[in-house]
mmCIF file of C-alpha atoms in Angstrom:
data_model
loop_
_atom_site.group_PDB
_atom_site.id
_atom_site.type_symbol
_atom_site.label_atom_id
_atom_site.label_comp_id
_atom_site.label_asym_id
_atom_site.label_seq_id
_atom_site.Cartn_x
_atom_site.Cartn_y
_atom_site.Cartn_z
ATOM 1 C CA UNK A 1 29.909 78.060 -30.371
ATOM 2 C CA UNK A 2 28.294 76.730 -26.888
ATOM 3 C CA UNK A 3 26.533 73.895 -29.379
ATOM 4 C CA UNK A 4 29.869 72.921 -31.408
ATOM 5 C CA UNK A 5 31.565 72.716 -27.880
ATOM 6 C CA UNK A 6 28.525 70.408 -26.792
ATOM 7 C CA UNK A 7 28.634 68.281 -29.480
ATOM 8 C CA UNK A 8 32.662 68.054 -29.226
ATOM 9 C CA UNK A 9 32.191 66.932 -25.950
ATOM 10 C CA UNK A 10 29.602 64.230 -26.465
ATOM 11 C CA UNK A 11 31.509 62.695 -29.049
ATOM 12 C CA UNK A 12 34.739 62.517 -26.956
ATOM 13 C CA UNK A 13 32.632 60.758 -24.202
ATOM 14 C CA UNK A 14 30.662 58.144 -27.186
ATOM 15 C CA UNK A 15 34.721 57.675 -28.610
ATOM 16 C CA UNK A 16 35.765 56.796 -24.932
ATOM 17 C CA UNK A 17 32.483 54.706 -24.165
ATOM 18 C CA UNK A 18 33.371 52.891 -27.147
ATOM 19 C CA UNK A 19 37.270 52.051 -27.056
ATOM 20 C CA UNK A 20 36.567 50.998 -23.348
ATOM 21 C CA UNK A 21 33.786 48.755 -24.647
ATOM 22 C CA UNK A 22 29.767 48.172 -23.549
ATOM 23 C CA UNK A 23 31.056 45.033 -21.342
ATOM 24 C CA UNK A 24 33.879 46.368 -19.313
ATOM 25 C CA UNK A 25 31.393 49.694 -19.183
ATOM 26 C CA UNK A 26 28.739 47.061 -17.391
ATOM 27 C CA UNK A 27 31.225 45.771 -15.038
ATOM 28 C CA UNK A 28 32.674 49.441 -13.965
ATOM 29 C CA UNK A 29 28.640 50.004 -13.409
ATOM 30 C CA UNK A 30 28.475 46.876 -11.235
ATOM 31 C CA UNK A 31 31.630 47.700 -9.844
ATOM 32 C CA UNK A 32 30.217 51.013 -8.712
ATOM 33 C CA UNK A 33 27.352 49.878 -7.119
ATOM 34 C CA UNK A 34 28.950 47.000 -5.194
ATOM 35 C CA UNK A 35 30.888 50.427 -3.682
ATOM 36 C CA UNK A 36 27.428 52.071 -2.985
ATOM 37 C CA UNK A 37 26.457 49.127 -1.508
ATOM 38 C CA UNK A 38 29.203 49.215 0.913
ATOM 39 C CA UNK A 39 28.610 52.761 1.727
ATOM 40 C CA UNK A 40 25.178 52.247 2.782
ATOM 41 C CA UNK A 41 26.349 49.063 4.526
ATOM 42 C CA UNK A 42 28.886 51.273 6.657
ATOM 43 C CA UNK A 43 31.569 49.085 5.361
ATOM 44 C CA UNK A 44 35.447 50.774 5.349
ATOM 45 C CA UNK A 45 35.950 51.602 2.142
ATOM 46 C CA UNK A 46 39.571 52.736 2.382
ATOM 47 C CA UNK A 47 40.498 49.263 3.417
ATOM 48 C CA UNK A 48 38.674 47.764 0.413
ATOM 49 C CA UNK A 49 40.180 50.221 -1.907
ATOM 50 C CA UNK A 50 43.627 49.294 -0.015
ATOM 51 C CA UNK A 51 42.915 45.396 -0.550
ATOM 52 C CA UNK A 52 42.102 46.315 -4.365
ATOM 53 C CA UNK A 53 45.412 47.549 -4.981
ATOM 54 C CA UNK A 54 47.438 44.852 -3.234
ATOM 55 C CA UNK A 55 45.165 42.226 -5.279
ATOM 56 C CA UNK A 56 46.294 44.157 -8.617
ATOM 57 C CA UNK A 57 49.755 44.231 -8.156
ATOM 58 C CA UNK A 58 49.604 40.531 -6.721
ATOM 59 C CA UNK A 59 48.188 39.163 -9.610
ATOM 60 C CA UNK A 60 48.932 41.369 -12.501
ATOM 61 C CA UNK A 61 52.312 39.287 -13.365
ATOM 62 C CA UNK A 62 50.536 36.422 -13.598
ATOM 63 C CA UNK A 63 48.362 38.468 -16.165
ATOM 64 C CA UNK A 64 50.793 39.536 -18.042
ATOM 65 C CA UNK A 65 51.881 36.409 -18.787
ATOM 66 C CA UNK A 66 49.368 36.089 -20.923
ATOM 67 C CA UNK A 67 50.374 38.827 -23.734
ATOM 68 C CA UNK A 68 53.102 37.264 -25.343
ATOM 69 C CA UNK A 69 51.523 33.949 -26.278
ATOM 70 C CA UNK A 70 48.244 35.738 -27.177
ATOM 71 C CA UNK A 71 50.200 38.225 -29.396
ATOM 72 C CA UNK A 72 52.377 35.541 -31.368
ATOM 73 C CA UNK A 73 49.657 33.333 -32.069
ATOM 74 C CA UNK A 74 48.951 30.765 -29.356
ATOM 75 C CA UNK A 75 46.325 32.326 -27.394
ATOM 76 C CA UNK A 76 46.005 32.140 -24.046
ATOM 77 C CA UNK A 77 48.726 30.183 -22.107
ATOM 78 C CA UNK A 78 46.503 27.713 -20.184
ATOM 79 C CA UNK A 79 49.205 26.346 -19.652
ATOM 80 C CA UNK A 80 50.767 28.818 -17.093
ATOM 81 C CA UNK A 81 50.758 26.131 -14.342
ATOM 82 C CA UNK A 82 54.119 24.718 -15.861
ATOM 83 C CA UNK A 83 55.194 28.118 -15.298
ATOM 84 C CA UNK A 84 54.201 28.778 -11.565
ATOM 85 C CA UNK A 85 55.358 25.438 -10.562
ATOM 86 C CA UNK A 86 58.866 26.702 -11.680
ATOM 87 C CA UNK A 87 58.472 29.474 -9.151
ATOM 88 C CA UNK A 88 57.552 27.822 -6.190
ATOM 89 C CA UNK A 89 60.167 25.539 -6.898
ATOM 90 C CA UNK A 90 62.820 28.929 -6.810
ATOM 91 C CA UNK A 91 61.017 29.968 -3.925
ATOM 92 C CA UNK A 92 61.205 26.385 -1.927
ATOM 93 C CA UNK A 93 65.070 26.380 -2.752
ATOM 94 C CA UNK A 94 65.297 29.708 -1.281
ATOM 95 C CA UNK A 95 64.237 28.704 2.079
ATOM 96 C CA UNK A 96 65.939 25.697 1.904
ATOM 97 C CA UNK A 97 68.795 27.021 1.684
ATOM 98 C CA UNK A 98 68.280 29.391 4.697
ATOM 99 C CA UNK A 99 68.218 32.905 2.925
ATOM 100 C CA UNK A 100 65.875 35.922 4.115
ATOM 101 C CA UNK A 101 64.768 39.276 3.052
ATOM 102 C CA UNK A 102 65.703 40.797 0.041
ATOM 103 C CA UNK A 103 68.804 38.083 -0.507
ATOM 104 C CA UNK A 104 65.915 35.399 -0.617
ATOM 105 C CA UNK A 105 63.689 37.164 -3.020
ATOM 106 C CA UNK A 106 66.271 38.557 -5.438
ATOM 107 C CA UNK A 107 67.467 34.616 -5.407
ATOM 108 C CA UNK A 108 63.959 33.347 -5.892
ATOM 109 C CA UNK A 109 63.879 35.684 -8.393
ATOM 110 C CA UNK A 110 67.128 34.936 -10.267
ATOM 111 C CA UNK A 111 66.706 31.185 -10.220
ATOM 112 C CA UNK A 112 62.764 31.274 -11.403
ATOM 113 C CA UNK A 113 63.371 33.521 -14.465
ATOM 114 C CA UNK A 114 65.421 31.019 -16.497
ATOM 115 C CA UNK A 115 63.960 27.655 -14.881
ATOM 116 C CA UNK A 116 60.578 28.947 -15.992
ATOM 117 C CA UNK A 117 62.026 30.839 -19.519
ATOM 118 C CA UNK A 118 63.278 27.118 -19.657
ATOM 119 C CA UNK A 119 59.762 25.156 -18.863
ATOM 120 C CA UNK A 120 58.032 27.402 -21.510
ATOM 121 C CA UNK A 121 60.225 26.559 -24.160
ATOM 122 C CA UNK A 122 59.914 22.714 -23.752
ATOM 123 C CA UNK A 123 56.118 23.755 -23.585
ATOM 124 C CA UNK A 124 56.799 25.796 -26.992
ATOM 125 C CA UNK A 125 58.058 22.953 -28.678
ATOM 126 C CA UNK A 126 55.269 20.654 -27.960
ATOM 127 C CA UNK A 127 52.548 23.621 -28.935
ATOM 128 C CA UNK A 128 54.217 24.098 -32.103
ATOM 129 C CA UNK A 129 53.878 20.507 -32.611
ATOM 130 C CA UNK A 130 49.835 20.952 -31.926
ATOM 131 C CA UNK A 131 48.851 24.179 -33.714
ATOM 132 C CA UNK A 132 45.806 25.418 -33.363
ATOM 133 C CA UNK A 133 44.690 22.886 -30.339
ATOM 134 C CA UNK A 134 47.246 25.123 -28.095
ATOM 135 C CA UNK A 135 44.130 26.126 -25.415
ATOM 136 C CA UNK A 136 42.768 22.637 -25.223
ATOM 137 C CA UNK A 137 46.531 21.282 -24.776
ATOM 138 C CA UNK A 138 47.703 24.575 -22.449
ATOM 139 C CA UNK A 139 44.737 23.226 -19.744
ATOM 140 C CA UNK A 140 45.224 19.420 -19.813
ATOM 141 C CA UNK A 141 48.763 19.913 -19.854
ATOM 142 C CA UNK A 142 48.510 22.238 -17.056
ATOM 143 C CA UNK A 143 46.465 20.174 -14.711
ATOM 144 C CA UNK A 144 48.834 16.961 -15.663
ATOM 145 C CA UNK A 145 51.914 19.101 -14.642
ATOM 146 C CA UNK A 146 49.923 20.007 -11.203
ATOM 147 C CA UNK A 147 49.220 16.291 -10.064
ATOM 148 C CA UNK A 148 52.947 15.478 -11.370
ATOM 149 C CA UNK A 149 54.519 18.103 -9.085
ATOM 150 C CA UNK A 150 51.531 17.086 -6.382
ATOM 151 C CA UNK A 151 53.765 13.857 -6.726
ATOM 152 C CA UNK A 152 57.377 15.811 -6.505
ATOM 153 C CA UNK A 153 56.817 17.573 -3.204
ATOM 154 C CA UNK A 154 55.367 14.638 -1.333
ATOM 155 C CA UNK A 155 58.936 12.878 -2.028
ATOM 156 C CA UNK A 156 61.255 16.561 -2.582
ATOM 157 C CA UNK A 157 64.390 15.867 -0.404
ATOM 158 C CA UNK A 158 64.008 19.257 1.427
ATOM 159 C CA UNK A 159 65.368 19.487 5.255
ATOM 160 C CA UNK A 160 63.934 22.567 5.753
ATOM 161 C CA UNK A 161 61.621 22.537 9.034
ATOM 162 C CA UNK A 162 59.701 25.272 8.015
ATOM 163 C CA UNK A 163 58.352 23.318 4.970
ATOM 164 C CA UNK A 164 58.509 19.411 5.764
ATOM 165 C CA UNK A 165 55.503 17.905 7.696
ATOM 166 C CA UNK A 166 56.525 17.519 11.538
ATOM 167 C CA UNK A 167 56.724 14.718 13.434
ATOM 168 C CA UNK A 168 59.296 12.339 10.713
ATOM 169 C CA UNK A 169 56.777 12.674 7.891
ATOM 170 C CA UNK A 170 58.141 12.991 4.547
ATOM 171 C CA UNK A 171 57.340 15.293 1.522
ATOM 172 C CA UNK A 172 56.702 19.290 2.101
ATOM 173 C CA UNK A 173 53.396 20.893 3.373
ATOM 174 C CA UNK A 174 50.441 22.278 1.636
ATOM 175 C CA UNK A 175 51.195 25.971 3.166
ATOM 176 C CA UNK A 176 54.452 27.686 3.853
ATOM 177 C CA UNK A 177 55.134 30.261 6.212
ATOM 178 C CA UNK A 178 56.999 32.920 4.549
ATOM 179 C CA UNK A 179 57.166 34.550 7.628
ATOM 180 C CA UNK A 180 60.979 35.805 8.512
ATOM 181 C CA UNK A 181 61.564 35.520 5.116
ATOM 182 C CA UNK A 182 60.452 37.859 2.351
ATOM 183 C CA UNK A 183 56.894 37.844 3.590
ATOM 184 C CA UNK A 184 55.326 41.291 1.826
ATOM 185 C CA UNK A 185 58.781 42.781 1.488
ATOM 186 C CA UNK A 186 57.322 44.445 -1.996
ATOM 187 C CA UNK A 187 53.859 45.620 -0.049
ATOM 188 C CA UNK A 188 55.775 47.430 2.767
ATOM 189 C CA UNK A 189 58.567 48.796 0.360
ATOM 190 C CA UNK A 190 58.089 52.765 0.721
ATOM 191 C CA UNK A 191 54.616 52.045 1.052
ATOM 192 C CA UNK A 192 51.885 54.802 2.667
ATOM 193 C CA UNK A 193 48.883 55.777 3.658
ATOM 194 C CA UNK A 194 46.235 57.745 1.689
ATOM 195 C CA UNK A 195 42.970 58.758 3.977
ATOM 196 C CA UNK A 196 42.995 55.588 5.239
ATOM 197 C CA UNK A 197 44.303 54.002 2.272
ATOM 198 C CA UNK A 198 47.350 51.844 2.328
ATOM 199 C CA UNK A 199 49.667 52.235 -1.055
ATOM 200 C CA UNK A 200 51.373 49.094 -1.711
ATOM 201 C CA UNK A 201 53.945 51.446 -3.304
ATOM 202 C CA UNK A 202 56.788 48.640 -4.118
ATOM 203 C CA UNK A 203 54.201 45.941 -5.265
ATOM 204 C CA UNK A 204 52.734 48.343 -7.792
ATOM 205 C CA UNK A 205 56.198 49.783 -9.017
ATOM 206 C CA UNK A 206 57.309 46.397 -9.757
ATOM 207 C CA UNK A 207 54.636 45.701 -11.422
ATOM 208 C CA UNK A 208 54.434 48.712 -13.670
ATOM 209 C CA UNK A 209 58.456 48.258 -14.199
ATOM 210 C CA UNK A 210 57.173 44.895 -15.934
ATOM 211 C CA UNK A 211 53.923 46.515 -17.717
ATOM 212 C CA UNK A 212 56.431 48.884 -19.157
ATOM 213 C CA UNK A 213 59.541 46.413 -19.925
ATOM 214 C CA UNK A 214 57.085 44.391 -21.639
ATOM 215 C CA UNK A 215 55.684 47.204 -23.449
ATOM 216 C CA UNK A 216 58.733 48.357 -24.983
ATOM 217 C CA UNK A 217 59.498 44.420 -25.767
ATOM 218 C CA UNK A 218 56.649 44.453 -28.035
ATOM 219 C CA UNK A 219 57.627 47.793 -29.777
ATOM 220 C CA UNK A 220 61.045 46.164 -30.992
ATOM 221 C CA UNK A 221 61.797 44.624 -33.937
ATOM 222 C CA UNK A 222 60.914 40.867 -32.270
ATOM 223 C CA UNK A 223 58.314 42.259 -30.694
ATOM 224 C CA UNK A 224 56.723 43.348 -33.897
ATOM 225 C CA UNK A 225 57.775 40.351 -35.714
ATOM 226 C CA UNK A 226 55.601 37.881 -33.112
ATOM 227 C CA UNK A 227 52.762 40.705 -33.584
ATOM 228 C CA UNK A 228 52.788 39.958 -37.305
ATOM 229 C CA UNK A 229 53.101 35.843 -36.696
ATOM 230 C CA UNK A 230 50.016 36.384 -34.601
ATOM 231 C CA UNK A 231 48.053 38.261 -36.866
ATOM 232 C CA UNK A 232 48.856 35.867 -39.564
ATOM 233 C CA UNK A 233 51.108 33.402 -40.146
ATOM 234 C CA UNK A 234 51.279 32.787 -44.139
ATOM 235 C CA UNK A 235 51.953 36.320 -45.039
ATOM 236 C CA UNK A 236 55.276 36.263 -41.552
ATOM 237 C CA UNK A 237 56.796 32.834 -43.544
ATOM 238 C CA UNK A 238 56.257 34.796 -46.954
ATOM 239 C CA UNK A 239 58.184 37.787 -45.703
ATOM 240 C CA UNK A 240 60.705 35.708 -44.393
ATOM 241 C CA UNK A 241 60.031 35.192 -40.550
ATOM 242 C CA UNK A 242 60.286 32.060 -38.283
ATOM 243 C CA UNK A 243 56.615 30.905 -37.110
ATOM 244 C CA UNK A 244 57.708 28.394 -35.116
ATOM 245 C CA UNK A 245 60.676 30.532 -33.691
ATOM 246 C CA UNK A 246 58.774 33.363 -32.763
ATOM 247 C CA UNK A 247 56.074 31.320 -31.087
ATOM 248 C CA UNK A 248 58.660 29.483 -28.800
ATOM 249 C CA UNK A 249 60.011 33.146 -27.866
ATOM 250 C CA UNK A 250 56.483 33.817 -26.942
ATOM 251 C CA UNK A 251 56.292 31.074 -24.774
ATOM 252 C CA UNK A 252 59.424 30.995 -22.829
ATOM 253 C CA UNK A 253 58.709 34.841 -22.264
ATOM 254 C CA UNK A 254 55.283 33.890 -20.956
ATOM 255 C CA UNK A 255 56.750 30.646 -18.540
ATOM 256 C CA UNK A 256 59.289 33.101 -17.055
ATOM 257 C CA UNK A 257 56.675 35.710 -16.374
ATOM 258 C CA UNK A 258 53.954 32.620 -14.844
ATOM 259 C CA UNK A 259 57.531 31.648 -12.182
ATOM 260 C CA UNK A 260 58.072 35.631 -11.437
ATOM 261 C CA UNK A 261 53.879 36.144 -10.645
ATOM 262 C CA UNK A 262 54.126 33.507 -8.378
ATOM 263 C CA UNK A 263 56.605 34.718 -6.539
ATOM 264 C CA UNK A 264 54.955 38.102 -6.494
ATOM 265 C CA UNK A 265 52.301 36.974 -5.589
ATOM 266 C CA UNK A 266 53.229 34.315 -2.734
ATOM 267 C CA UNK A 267 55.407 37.179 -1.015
ATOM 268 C CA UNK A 268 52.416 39.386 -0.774
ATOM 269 C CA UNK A 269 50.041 36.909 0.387
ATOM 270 C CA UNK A 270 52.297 35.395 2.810
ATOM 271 C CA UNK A 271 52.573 32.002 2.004
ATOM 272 C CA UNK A 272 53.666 29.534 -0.206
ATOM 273 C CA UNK A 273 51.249 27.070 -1.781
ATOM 274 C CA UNK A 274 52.245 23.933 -3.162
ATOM 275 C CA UNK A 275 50.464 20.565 -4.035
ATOM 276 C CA UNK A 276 46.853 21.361 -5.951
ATOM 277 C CA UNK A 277 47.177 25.749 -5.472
ATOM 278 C CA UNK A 278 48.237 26.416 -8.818
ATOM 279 C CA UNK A 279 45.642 24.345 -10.464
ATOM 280 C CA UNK A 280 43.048 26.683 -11.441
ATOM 281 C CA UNK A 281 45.355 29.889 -11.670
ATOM 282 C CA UNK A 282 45.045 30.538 -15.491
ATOM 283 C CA UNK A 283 41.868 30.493 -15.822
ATOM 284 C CA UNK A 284 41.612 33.455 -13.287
ATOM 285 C CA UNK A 285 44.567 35.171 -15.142
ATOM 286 C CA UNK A 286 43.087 34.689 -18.555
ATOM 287 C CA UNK A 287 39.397 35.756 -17.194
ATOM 288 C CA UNK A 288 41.203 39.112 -16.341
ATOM 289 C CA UNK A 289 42.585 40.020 -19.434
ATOM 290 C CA UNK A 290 40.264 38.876 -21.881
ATOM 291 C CA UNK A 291 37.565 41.403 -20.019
ATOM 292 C CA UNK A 292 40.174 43.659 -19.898
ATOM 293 C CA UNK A 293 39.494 44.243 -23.680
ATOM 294 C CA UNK A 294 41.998 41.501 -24.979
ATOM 295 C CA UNK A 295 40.773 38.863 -27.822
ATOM 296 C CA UNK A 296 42.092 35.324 -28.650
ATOM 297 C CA UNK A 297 44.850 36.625 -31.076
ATOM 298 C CA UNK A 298 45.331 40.541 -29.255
ATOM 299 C CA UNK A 299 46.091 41.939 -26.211
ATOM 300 C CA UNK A 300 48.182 45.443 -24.934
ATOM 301 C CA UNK A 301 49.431 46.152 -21.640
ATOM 302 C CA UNK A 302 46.100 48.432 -21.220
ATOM 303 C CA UNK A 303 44.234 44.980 -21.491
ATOM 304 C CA UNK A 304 46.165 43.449 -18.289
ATOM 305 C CA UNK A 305 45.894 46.781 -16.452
ATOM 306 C CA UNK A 306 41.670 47.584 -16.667
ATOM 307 C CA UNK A 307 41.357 43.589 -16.794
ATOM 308 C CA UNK A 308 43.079 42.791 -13.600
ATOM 309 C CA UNK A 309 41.798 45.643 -11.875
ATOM 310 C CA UNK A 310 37.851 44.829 -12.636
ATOM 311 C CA UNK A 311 38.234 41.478 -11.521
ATOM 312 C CA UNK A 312 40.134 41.705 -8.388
ATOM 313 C CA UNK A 313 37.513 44.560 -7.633
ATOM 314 C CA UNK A 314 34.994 42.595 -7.750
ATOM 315 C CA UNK A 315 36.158 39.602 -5.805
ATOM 316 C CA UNK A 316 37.285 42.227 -3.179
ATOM 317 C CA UNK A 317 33.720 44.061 -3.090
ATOM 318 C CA UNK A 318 31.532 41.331 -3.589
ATOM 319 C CA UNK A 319 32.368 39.040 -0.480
ATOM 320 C CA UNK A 320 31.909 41.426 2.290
ATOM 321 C CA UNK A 321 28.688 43.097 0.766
ATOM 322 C CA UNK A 322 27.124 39.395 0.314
ATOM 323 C CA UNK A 323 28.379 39.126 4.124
ATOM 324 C CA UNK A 324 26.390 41.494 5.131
ATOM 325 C CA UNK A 325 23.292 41.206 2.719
ATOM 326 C CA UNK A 326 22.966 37.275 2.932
ATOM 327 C CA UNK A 327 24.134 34.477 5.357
ATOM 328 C CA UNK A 328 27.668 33.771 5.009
ATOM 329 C CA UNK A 329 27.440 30.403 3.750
ATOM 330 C CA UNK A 330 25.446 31.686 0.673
ATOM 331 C CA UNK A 331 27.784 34.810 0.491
ATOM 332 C CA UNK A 332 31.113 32.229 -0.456
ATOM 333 C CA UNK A 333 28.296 30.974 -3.006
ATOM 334 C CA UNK A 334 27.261 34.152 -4.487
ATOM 335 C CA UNK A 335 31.384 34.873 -4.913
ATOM 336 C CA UNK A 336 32.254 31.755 -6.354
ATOM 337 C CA UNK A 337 29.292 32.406 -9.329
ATOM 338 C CA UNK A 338 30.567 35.889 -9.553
ATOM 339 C CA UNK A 339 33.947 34.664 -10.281
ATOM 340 C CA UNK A 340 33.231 31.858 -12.682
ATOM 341 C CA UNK A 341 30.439 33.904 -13.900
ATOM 342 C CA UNK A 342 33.541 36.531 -15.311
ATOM 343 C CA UNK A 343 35.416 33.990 -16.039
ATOM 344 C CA UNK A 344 32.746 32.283 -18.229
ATOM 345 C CA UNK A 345 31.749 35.672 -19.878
ATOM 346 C CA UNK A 346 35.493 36.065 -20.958
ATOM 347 C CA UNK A 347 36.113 32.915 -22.768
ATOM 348 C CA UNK A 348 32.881 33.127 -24.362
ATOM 349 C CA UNK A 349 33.516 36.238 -25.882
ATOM 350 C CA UNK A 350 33.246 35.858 -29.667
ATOM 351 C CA UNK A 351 35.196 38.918 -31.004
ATOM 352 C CA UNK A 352 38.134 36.827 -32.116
ATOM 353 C CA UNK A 353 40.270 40.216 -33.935
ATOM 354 C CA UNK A 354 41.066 42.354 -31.106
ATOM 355 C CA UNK A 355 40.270 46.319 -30.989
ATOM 356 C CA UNK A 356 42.087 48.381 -33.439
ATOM 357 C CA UNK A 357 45.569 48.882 -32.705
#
């Protein structure tokens, strides 16, 4: 009986080992002993762990932007610059027009959802013009919508002090303040403390209130229908669907998502970022859920969860234990390859079908 038990029990764990996959299993083991590390280095822990949740809720929007272009078909949306650009310009307005606290973020809010549900549907119709070039387009087109709007805030017609350049110049500044705004107004929502460890309880219900909105999106009838467009799009036009329909659905969903991350993430980092910020943003959010688990053509709400979490972990960890282990000019050095280093191993991946759903 104590045998059959045994052998129940290491099959559970080889099942587990395998639906979480040998690669994320590596990076949970490097993970871990970045945390040793820190240990031994006297480091405080409970403030990484604290900067590890922030980071997840910050940037898990902008991850889960990803899921409904990868599940319809166009992989993933390189292109979520268009997106983010849409937020900051909600956010800009906001100030502009004097508003603080919640009143400014529920505006910022309001006005980025359709203005970048809007962006991603022009960006839908020219994707569904290039089929099957949609990740080579997504990142051109991204970086040629980031100079464009480098070009829009040096001449935006804002009056705002807190974002024009002093002194008479012209255009808006590289960082705003949000300061007296809506500066971490999700972080400090109901948030507590945990042995040390600060909950970011607002940031990371919001973002599980989108995890799970999105999640029952893809259990409805036009959330299966992009599913089966994704998976393959002869056999959706033979039972009737709309390819090109279902894709553009997928991409306006994703630009809104790209304009509400930004926001997210802007209020919890306290500042705005305009000019040349968002230009490298995708690839970051795409790193995170493809070693989540996710493939070209697949990817769950699991995927942006474990995905977002690893990488952010590792950023966190990584710096101050290089701080301490090498000088600090080769510690920014050593983060920088970790980070492209992720980043590389997730596009490279070659499992192109996704786990079994």
């Amino acid at each position: 009986m104590a045998e059959c038990e045994k052998i129940t029990v290491q099959e559970r764990l080889k099942d587990a080992a395998k639906s979480l996959g040998i690669p994320r299993l590596i990076i949970f083991g490097f993970l871990a002993l970045l945390f040793v590390a820190a240990l031994f280095l006297k480091l405080d822990i409970a403030s990484l762990f604290s900067n590890v949740l922030t980071r997840l809720g910050m940037n898990g929007i902008l991850v889960l932007a990803m899921v409904p272009t990868m599940q319809v078909g166009m992989g993933p949306n390189f292109g979520l610059p268009l997106g983010i650009t849409c937020g900051l310009v909600a956010a800009t307005l906001a100030i502009e027009l004097n508003l603080v606290g919640w009143t400014a973020f529920v505006f910022a809010l309001g006005v980025a959802i359709p203005l970048g549900g809007l962006a991603g549907y022009a960006y839908g119709l020219l994707l569904n013009k290039l089929k099957g070039e949609e990740m080579t387009v997504g990142t051109y087109f991204g970086f040629s919508i980031v100079s464009l709007m480098s070009i829009f805030w040096a001449m935006a017609p804002y009056k705002s002090p807190e974002m024009i350049w002093p002194y008479g110049g012209s255009g808006l500044r590289v960082t705003i303040s949000l300061a007296g705004r809506y500066d971490k107004i999700l972080d400090k929502f109901m948030s507590f403390s945990i042995g040390g460890i600060v909950i970011p309880t607002g940031l990371l219900l919001f973002f599980a209130l989108c995890c799970f909105l999105m999640w029952v999106f893809m259990r409805t009838r036009t959330g299966i229908a992009m599913t089966v467009v994704g998976n393959n799009a002869r056999f959706a036009e033979s039972i009737g669907l709309n390819v090109n329909k279902n894709r553009l659905l997928g991409s306006t969903i994703s630009g809104a998502l790209g304009a509400v991350g930004i926001i997210i993430y802007s209020q919890s980092y306290g500042f705005l970022q305009l000019y040349q910020a968002p230009l490298f943003m995708a690839f970051f959010a795409v790193g995170s859920i493809l070693i989540g688990g996710a493939s070209i053509n697949h990817a769950l709400i699991r995927h942006v969860v474990i995905g977002t979490f690893l990488f952010q972990a590792l950023l966190v960890t990584s710096l101050p234990v290089a701080n301490l282990l090498v000088s600090e000019n080769l510690s920014e050095v050593i983060r920088i390859i970790i980070s492209n280093g992720i980043i590389l191993y997730a596009l490279s991946r070659k499992e192109q079908g996704g786990e079994a759903k």
